[in-house]
Structure formats: structure tokens, C-alpha cells
Amino acid sequence: MNQFNRIVVGYDDTEGSNKALQLAVQMAKGNPEAHVLVANVYDEKVENVMTDNEKRVEPVRTNGYMLEGIQIPPMSIRHDDPNPPTHAIISNSVDDAFYKAKQELEPHNIQAKYDSLDGSPAESICDYASAEGADLIIVGNSGKGGLKRMFLGSVSSNIAKQAPCPVLIAK
């Protein structure tokens, strides 16, 4: 049987994509030539929420200097400000997804590459697989049902139709 050496995994930290990643781990474990290419199609959402002035967060200082890279919510200088400060909450973070994928792959010493893609998920993953010379694409079942699937089709079935190589859909 032909071994798959370049495996693209469509990963967005959903249940289906976690199953796809687990399948990639199983396939790559016994193959020292295997490279897992984790692709996440950018879908971050930013929500601004109001912060409470009562719970102030003080900046962290060391030797009189501010530490960079620490996220501190914006503070209102005036207590009677009619427009309360807001704080951005990011969901579907690419960084979070890649962090979780790395946690799954690193213990197995699997060679991996992580790329963030833009555009239509099916088209982006297929173009990426073609550009990377992939032998296999593994994606999860999207979980879309009913009318959405009937009119739009699922991402996984669209990938299967457009892919330049075999596609494995994890259920």
C-alpha cells in the first residue's frame, strides 16, 4: 500500500477537525517521512464587550517598566463617562487552534507545518494541498445539516469534489 507522506489536515478546533487530526496522527506515526500540514482557514470573530470600571486591572511592572505582551483592558479615565470602555473578545482564534493542534502532534514527534489560509474553506484547502504537493487531505465532517447542507453543500463534500488528491473525511 502506498504511504501518504504529505498529509493536509483542515483544522479549526471543532469536534470534526479534532477527529481529522487524530487520524493524521495515526497515519503519520509509523511513517518517518510523513509531514502533517495543518491548515486553518481564517474565521476569527471579534466581539466588543463593555468592561466594568469597578474591577480595574493594574498594569504589571517589573523594576519600574511595563511588561509588553500582557493584555490589559482599556480603562475609562472619567468615572461618569457615558460611553463605558469595551474589551475585544476573539473567538475562533487561529493561534488557539494551532496551539491545540501542536499539543496533539508534538508528543508523537510528527513533523508538522501550520498555515493560516484565507477565503472559501474548500477552495483554500484544495489550493493549499495542490501547492504543497499533498498526497492526502483529511477533514472533519462539518456538522452542517438540513437546509444549509442542501443549499450550500458541506465544506468536506466540496473539498472531496475539488481536491487534487484523495480525501479522507473523519466522522
PDB file of C-alpha atoms in Angstrom:
ATOM      1  CA  MET A   1       0.000   0.000   0.000  1.00  0.00           C
ATOM      2  CA  ASN A   2       1.230   3.471  -0.863  1.00  0.00           C
ATOM      3  CA  GLN A   3       2.087   5.541   2.230  1.00  0.00           C
ATOM      4  CA  PHE A   4       0.941   9.120   2.480  1.00  0.00           C
ATOM      5  CA  ASN A   5       3.891  11.430   3.147  1.00  0.00           C
ATOM      6  CA  ARG A   6       2.299  14.887   2.867  1.00  0.00           C
ATOM      7  CA  ILE A   7      -0.987  14.986   4.750  1.00  0.00           C
ATOM      8  CA  VAL A   8      -3.038  18.189   4.813  1.00  0.00           C
ATOM      9  CA  VAL A   9      -5.448  18.474   7.737  1.00  0.00           C
ATOM     10  CA  GLY A  10      -8.199  21.088   7.608  1.00  0.00           C
ATOM     11  CA  TYR A  11      -8.227  22.159  11.248  1.00  0.00           C
ATOM     12  CA  ASP A  12     -10.418  24.651  13.119  1.00  0.00           C
ATOM     13  CA  ASP A  13     -10.558  23.024  16.575  1.00  0.00           C
ATOM     14  CA  THR A  14     -14.072  21.649  16.116  1.00  0.00           C
ATOM     15  CA  GLU A  15     -15.045  18.097  17.001  1.00  0.00           C
ATOM     16  CA  GLY A  16     -14.783  17.005  13.366  1.00  0.00           C
ATOM     17  CA  SER A  17     -11.393  18.601  12.774  1.00  0.00           C
ATOM     18  CA  ASN A  18     -10.055  17.090  16.022  1.00  0.00           C
ATOM     19  CA  LYS A  19     -11.038  13.655  14.683  1.00  0.00           C
ATOM     20  CA  ALA A  20      -9.292  14.506  11.403  1.00  0.00           C
ATOM     21  CA  LEU A  21      -6.129  15.456  13.299  1.00  0.00           C
ATOM     22  CA  GLN A  22      -6.254  12.211  15.285  1.00  0.00           C
ATOM     23  CA  LEU A  23      -6.466  10.241  12.028  1.00  0.00           C
ATOM     24  CA  ALA A  24      -3.466  12.152  10.678  1.00  0.00           C
ATOM     25  CA  VAL A  25      -1.530  11.269  13.850  1.00  0.00           C
ATOM     26  CA  GLN A  26      -2.368   7.577  13.391  1.00  0.00           C
ATOM     27  CA  MET A  27      -1.259   7.649   9.748  1.00  0.00           C
ATOM     28  CA  ALA A  28       1.931   9.622  10.367  1.00  0.00           C
ATOM     29  CA  LYS A  29       3.125   7.771  13.500  1.00  0.00           C
ATOM     30  CA  GLY A  30       4.527   4.784  11.638  1.00  0.00           C
ATOM     31  CA  ASN A  31       5.981   6.813   8.785  1.00  0.00           C
ATOM     32  CA  PRO A  32       9.177   8.823   9.454  1.00  0.00           C
ATOM     33  CA  GLU A  33       8.777  10.528   6.057  1.00  0.00           C
ATOM     34  CA  ALA A  34       5.336  11.894   6.928  1.00  0.00           C
ATOM     35  CA  HIS A  35       4.685  15.627   7.198  1.00  0.00           C
ATOM     36  CA  VAL A  36       1.374  16.852   8.569  1.00  0.00           C
ATOM     37  CA  LEU A  37       0.349  20.201   7.129  1.00  0.00           C
ATOM     38  CA  VAL A  38      -2.224  21.790   9.417  1.00  0.00           C
ATOM     39  CA  ALA A  39      -4.330  24.351   7.542  1.00  0.00           C
ATOM     40  CA  ASN A  40      -6.754  26.726   9.221  1.00  0.00           C
ATOM     41  CA  VAL A  41      -8.980  28.922   7.093  1.00  0.00           C
ATOM     42  CA  TYR A  42      -9.152  32.306   8.830  1.00  0.00           C
ATOM     43  CA  ASP A  43     -12.514  32.738  10.553  1.00  0.00           C
ATOM     44  CA  GLU A  44     -11.758  34.810  13.648  1.00  0.00           C
ATOM     45  CA  LYS A  45     -14.639  36.769  15.080  1.00  0.00           C
ATOM     46  CA  VAL A  46     -14.113  39.819  17.291  1.00  0.00           C
ATOM     47  CA  GLU A  47     -16.802  40.882  19.747  1.00  0.00           C
ATOM     48  CA  ASN A  48     -16.531  44.107  21.730  1.00  0.00           C
ATOM     49  CA  VAL A  49     -17.951  43.839  25.218  1.00  0.00           C
ATOM     50  CA  MET A  50     -18.276  46.520  27.884  1.00  0.00           C
ATOM     51  CA  THR A  51     -15.886  46.299  30.790  1.00  0.00           C
ATOM     52  CA  ASP A  52     -16.743  47.037  34.369  1.00  0.00           C
ATOM     53  CA  ASN A  53     -14.993  50.096  35.822  1.00  0.00           C
ATOM     54  CA  GLU A  54     -15.316  48.573  39.290  1.00  0.00           C
ATOM     55  CA  LYS A  55     -12.803  45.822  38.520  1.00  0.00           C
ATOM     56  CA  ARG A  56      -9.722  47.709  37.480  1.00  0.00           C
ATOM     57  CA  VAL A  57      -6.738  45.814  36.218  1.00  0.00           C
ATOM     58  CA  GLU A  58      -3.460  47.443  37.147  1.00  0.00           C
ATOM     59  CA  PRO A  59      -0.523  47.236  34.722  1.00  0.00           C
ATOM     60  CA  VAL A  60       2.156  44.743  35.694  1.00  0.00           C
ATOM     61  CA  ARG A  61       5.515  46.395  36.360  1.00  0.00           C
ATOM     62  CA  THR A  62       8.963  44.993  36.891  1.00  0.00           C
ATOM     63  CA  ASN A  63      11.670  47.370  38.035  1.00  0.00           C
ATOM     64  CA  GLY A  64       9.526  50.305  37.000  1.00  0.00           C
ATOM     65  CA  TYR A  65       8.997  49.101  33.401  1.00  0.00           C
ATOM     66  CA  MET A  66       5.754  47.972  31.821  1.00  0.00           C
ATOM     67  CA  LEU A  67       5.763  44.396  30.577  1.00  0.00           C
ATOM     68  CA  GLU A  68       4.916  44.121  26.888  1.00  0.00           C
ATOM     69  CA  GLY A  69       2.593  41.432  25.573  1.00  0.00           C
ATOM     70  CA  ILE A  70       0.230  41.497  28.534  1.00  0.00           C
ATOM     71  CA  GLN A  71      -3.326  42.232  27.535  1.00  0.00           C
ATOM     72  CA  ILE A  72      -4.903  44.888  29.744  1.00  0.00           C
ATOM     73  CA  PRO A  73      -8.457  46.021  29.149  1.00  0.00           C
ATOM     74  CA  PRO A  74      -8.896  49.723  28.350  1.00  0.00           C
ATOM     75  CA  MET A  75      -9.814  51.871  31.326  1.00  0.00           C
ATOM     76  CA  SER A  76     -12.067  54.897  31.425  1.00  0.00           C
ATOM     77  CA  ILE A  77     -10.352  57.922  32.944  1.00  0.00           C
ATOM     78  CA  ARG A  78     -13.637  59.570  33.874  1.00  0.00           C
ATOM     79  CA  HIS A  79     -15.986  57.651  36.151  1.00  0.00           C
ATOM     80  CA  ASP A  80     -19.052  59.451  34.797  1.00  0.00           C
ATOM     81  CA  ASP A  81     -18.224  58.675  31.156  1.00  0.00           C
ATOM     82  CA  PRO A  82     -21.498  57.864  29.309  1.00  0.00           C
ATOM     83  CA  ASN A  83     -19.587  55.558  26.928  1.00  0.00           C
ATOM     84  CA  PRO A  84     -18.155  52.734  29.008  1.00  0.00           C
ATOM     85  CA  PRO A  85     -14.906  51.175  27.810  1.00  0.00           C
ATOM     86  CA  THR A  86     -15.024  47.987  25.792  1.00  0.00           C
ATOM     87  CA  HIS A  87     -12.764  44.996  25.514  1.00  0.00           C
ATOM     88  CA  ALA A  88     -12.385  42.782  22.446  1.00  0.00           C
ATOM     89  CA  ILE A  89     -13.030  39.055  22.790  1.00  0.00           C
ATOM     90  CA  ILE A  90     -11.725  36.906  19.945  1.00  0.00           C
ATOM     91  CA  SER A  91     -13.395  33.601  19.105  1.00  0.00           C
ATOM     92  CA  ASN A  92     -12.258  31.012  16.565  1.00  0.00           C
ATOM     93  CA  SER A  93      -8.686  32.187  17.092  1.00  0.00           C
ATOM     94  CA  VAL A  94      -6.139  30.786  14.652  1.00  0.00           C
ATOM     95  CA  ASP A  95      -3.494  30.922  17.389  1.00  0.00           C
ATOM     96  CA  ASP A  96      -5.666  28.887  19.758  1.00  0.00           C
ATOM     97  CA  ALA A  97      -6.394  26.311  17.059  1.00  0.00           C
ATOM     98  CA  PHE A  98      -2.706  25.928  16.179  1.00  0.00           C
ATOM     99  CA  TYR A  99      -1.752  25.696  19.850  1.00  0.00           C
ATOM    100  CA  LYS A 100      -4.199  22.810  20.349  1.00  0.00           C
ATOM    101  CA  ALA A 101      -3.007  21.081  17.172  1.00  0.00           C
ATOM    102  CA  LYS A 102       0.615  21.355  18.347  1.00  0.00           C
ATOM    103  CA  GLN A 103      -0.341  19.816  21.684  1.00  0.00           C
ATOM    104  CA  GLU A 104      -1.744  16.829  19.798  1.00  0.00           C
ATOM    105  CA  LEU A 105       1.162  16.408  17.356  1.00  0.00           C
ATOM    106  CA  GLU A 106       4.309  17.213  19.377  1.00  0.00           C
ATOM    107  CA  PRO A 107       4.152  14.241  21.792  1.00  0.00           C
ATOM    108  CA  HIS A 108       4.302  11.930  18.767  1.00  0.00           C
ATOM    109  CA  ASN A 109       7.339  13.700  17.217  1.00  0.00           C
ATOM    110  CA  ILE A 110       5.436  14.241  13.996  1.00  0.00           C
ATOM    111  CA  GLN A 111       6.876  16.784  11.574  1.00  0.00           C
ATOM    112  CA  ALA A 112       4.255  19.488  11.173  1.00  0.00           C
ATOM    113  CA  LYS A 113       3.727  22.810   9.462  1.00  0.00           C
ATOM    114  CA  TYR A 114       0.964  25.254  10.417  1.00  0.00           C
ATOM    115  CA  ASP A 115      -0.547  27.648   7.883  1.00  0.00           C
ATOM    116  CA  SER A 116      -3.416  30.085   8.057  1.00  0.00           C
ATOM    117  CA  LEU A 117      -5.404  30.412   4.841  1.00  0.00           C
ATOM    118  CA  ASP A 118      -7.889  32.995   3.653  1.00  0.00           C
ATOM    119  CA  GLY A 119     -11.023  32.690   1.524  1.00  0.00           C
ATOM    120  CA  SER A 120     -13.518  29.919   0.916  1.00  0.00           C
ATOM    121  CA  PRO A 121     -12.593  26.924   3.103  1.00  0.00           C
ATOM    122  CA  ALA A 122     -12.990  24.289   0.379  1.00  0.00           C
ATOM    123  CA  GLU A 123     -11.182  26.256  -2.306  1.00  0.00           C
ATOM    124  CA  SER A 124      -8.411  27.440   0.040  1.00  0.00           C
ATOM    125  CA  ILE A 125      -7.661  23.954   1.370  1.00  0.00           C
ATOM    126  CA  CYS A 126      -7.634  22.453  -2.126  1.00  0.00           C
ATOM    127  CA  ASP A 127      -5.329  25.190  -3.470  1.00  0.00           C
ATOM    128  CA  TYR A 128      -3.054  24.736  -0.444  1.00  0.00           C
ATOM    129  CA  ALA A 129      -2.928  20.949  -0.923  1.00  0.00           C
ATOM    130  CA  SER A 130      -2.023  21.429  -4.578  1.00  0.00           C
ATOM    131  CA  ALA A 131       0.694  24.000  -3.810  1.00  0.00           C
ATOM    132  CA  GLU A 132       2.204  21.772  -1.086  1.00  0.00           C
ATOM    133  CA  GLY A 133       2.133  18.601  -3.205  1.00  0.00           C
ATOM    134  CA  ALA A 134      -0.155  16.816  -0.734  1.00  0.00           C
ATOM    135  CA  ASP A 135      -0.773  13.076  -1.013  1.00  0.00           C
ATOM    136  CA  LEU A 136      -3.907  13.198   1.145  1.00  0.00           C
ATOM    137  CA  ILE A 137      -6.359  15.704   2.639  1.00  0.00           C
ATOM    138  CA  ILE A 138      -8.102  14.833   5.903  1.00  0.00           C
ATOM    139  CA  VAL A 139     -11.064  16.938   7.015  1.00  0.00           C
ATOM    140  CA  GLY A 140     -13.786  16.557   9.590  1.00  0.00           C
ATOM    141  CA  ASN A 141     -17.449  16.304   8.900  1.00  0.00           C
ATOM    142  CA  SER A 142     -18.712  19.897   9.155  1.00  0.00           C
ATOM    143  CA  GLY A 143     -21.821  19.104  11.124  1.00  0.00           C
ATOM    144  CA  LYS A 144     -23.892  21.369   8.901  1.00  0.00           C
ATOM    145  CA  GLY A 145     -27.325  19.883   8.436  1.00  0.00           C
ATOM    146  CA  GLY A 146     -30.754  20.364   6.977  1.00  0.00           C
ATOM    147  CA  LEU A 147     -31.349  23.222   4.570  1.00  0.00           C
ATOM    148  CA  LYS A 148     -27.851  24.681   4.929  1.00  0.00           C
ATOM    149  CA  ARG A 149     -26.268  21.458   3.646  1.00  0.00           C
ATOM    150  CA  MET A 150     -28.867  21.090   0.901  1.00  0.00           C
ATOM    151  CA  PHE A 151     -28.327  24.598  -0.497  1.00  0.00           C
ATOM    152  CA  LEU A 152     -24.674  25.273   0.284  1.00  0.00           C
ATOM    153  CA  GLY A 153     -23.220  21.783   0.457  1.00  0.00           C
ATOM    154  CA  SER A 154     -20.806  20.812   3.185  1.00  0.00           C
ATOM    155  CA  VAL A 155     -17.211  22.015   3.220  1.00  0.00           C
ATOM    156  CA  SER A 156     -15.987  18.415   3.349  1.00  0.00           C
ATOM    157  CA  SER A 157     -18.023  17.336   0.310  1.00  0.00           C
ATOM    158  CA  ASN A 158     -16.885  20.421  -1.625  1.00  0.00           C
ATOM    159  CA  ILE A 159     -13.267  19.581  -0.779  1.00  0.00           C
ATOM    160  CA  ALA A 160     -13.841  15.997  -1.959  1.00  0.00           C
ATOM    161  CA  LYS A 161     -15.169  17.317  -5.297  1.00  0.00           C
ATOM    162  CA  GLN A 162     -12.344  19.847  -5.885  1.00  0.00           C
ATOM    163  CA  ALA A 163      -9.326  18.124  -4.318  1.00  0.00           C
ATOM    164  CA  PRO A 164      -6.150  17.396  -6.311  1.00  0.00           C
ATOM    165  CA  CYS A 165      -5.556  14.225  -4.235  1.00  0.00           C
ATOM    166  CA  PRO A 166      -7.505  11.644  -2.191  1.00  0.00           C
ATOM    167  CA  VAL A 167      -9.695  12.990   0.629  1.00  0.00           C
ATOM    168  CA  LEU A 168     -10.479  11.264   3.916  1.00  0.00           C
ATOM    169  CA  ILE A 169     -13.495  12.607   5.821  1.00  0.00           C
ATOM    170  CA  ALA A 170     -13.378  11.894   9.547  1.00  0.00           C
ATOM    171  CA  LYS A 171     -16.710  11.116  11.215  1.00  0.00           C
TER     172      LYS A 171
END
